[in-house]
Amino acid sequence: MTSSPPSYLVGLIGAGIGPSLSPALHEQEAEQNGLRLVYRTLDLDTLGLGADDVGELVRTAGRLGYNGLNITYPGKQTVIPHLDSLSEDARALGAVNTVVFDADGSPRGHNTDWSGFAESFARGMRDAPTRRVVQLGAGGAGAAVAHAMLTLGTDRLTLIDTAPDRASSLAAELAARFGTDRAGAASWNEAAPLLAAADGLVHATPTGMAHHPGLPLAAELLHPGLWVADVVYRPLDTELLRRARALGCRTLDGGGMAVHQAAHAFRLFTGTEPDPDRMLAHMATLVA
């Protein structure tokens, strides 16, 4: 008599997550690995809940037998007080995007956003210079990406955000972890000279997404000496990347970060090693 394959129940908590590709991405990879995995979306908007309700929703999922959860906007910070423990990277970033339940149902928070971007950059931007990098966006995704860039060895990362205090706050946190000379904040008025002297530009704002079309900065600030990395993955080919490629810039789309963070979460949920290349191919099919 053959035994049934291992089964897992996981989900995603966030607002407006109906179009998420996470269920298909995780379920397909599980099937390829001979696992049974059901991935549910727990949409705060549909449930009539807010960011402050995420913690209780996590606890309820634990009682219902979930193996793990992904957490997205707006719960990456508000969930933290409701977790029993945090991984070192989640504690450092002050943000959680993956929760894994122990055998007794205790929830532990992880952050696979930063490692997902780091792996995507290392694979897609191999040997790219990172002496001076400008990053647009200092929110949740921005914090993860900035941590990744400095972990990868960026000498000087300068943050620019529409909320200057947010950029300054994140820069101070990064400087405390990585060294005072390695992270700083600047105003939009300083963007032109900073980008003229930079090796690369990282974009970590919602601009360019299907519901937020357009460019996050003036097109004339781009130049052929820049590489450009975007975290937006719907669409994969943003206007920023198209403009950059037209100038001859080396570019990296957000699909790699989305897939690699999902792969790292899949490993945490199941203890099974995923195939990132297979997941990247599946992502491309889903986005298309």
Coordinates of C-alpha atoms in Angstrom, one line a residue, residues 13 16 61 77 150 153 162 167 176 221 267:
I13 CA -2.6 37.5 4.2
G16 CA -6.4 43.4 -2.3
A61 CA -4.7 30.1 11.0
Q77 CA 5.1 45.2 10.6
L150 CA 24.5 46.3 1.4
G153 CA 28.7 44.7 -0.9
T162 CA 8.7 61.0 -1.4
A167 CA 14.4 57.7 3.9
A176 CA 23.8 51.3 12.4
L221 CA 18.1 61.3 -15.3
R267 CA 11.6 25.8 1.5

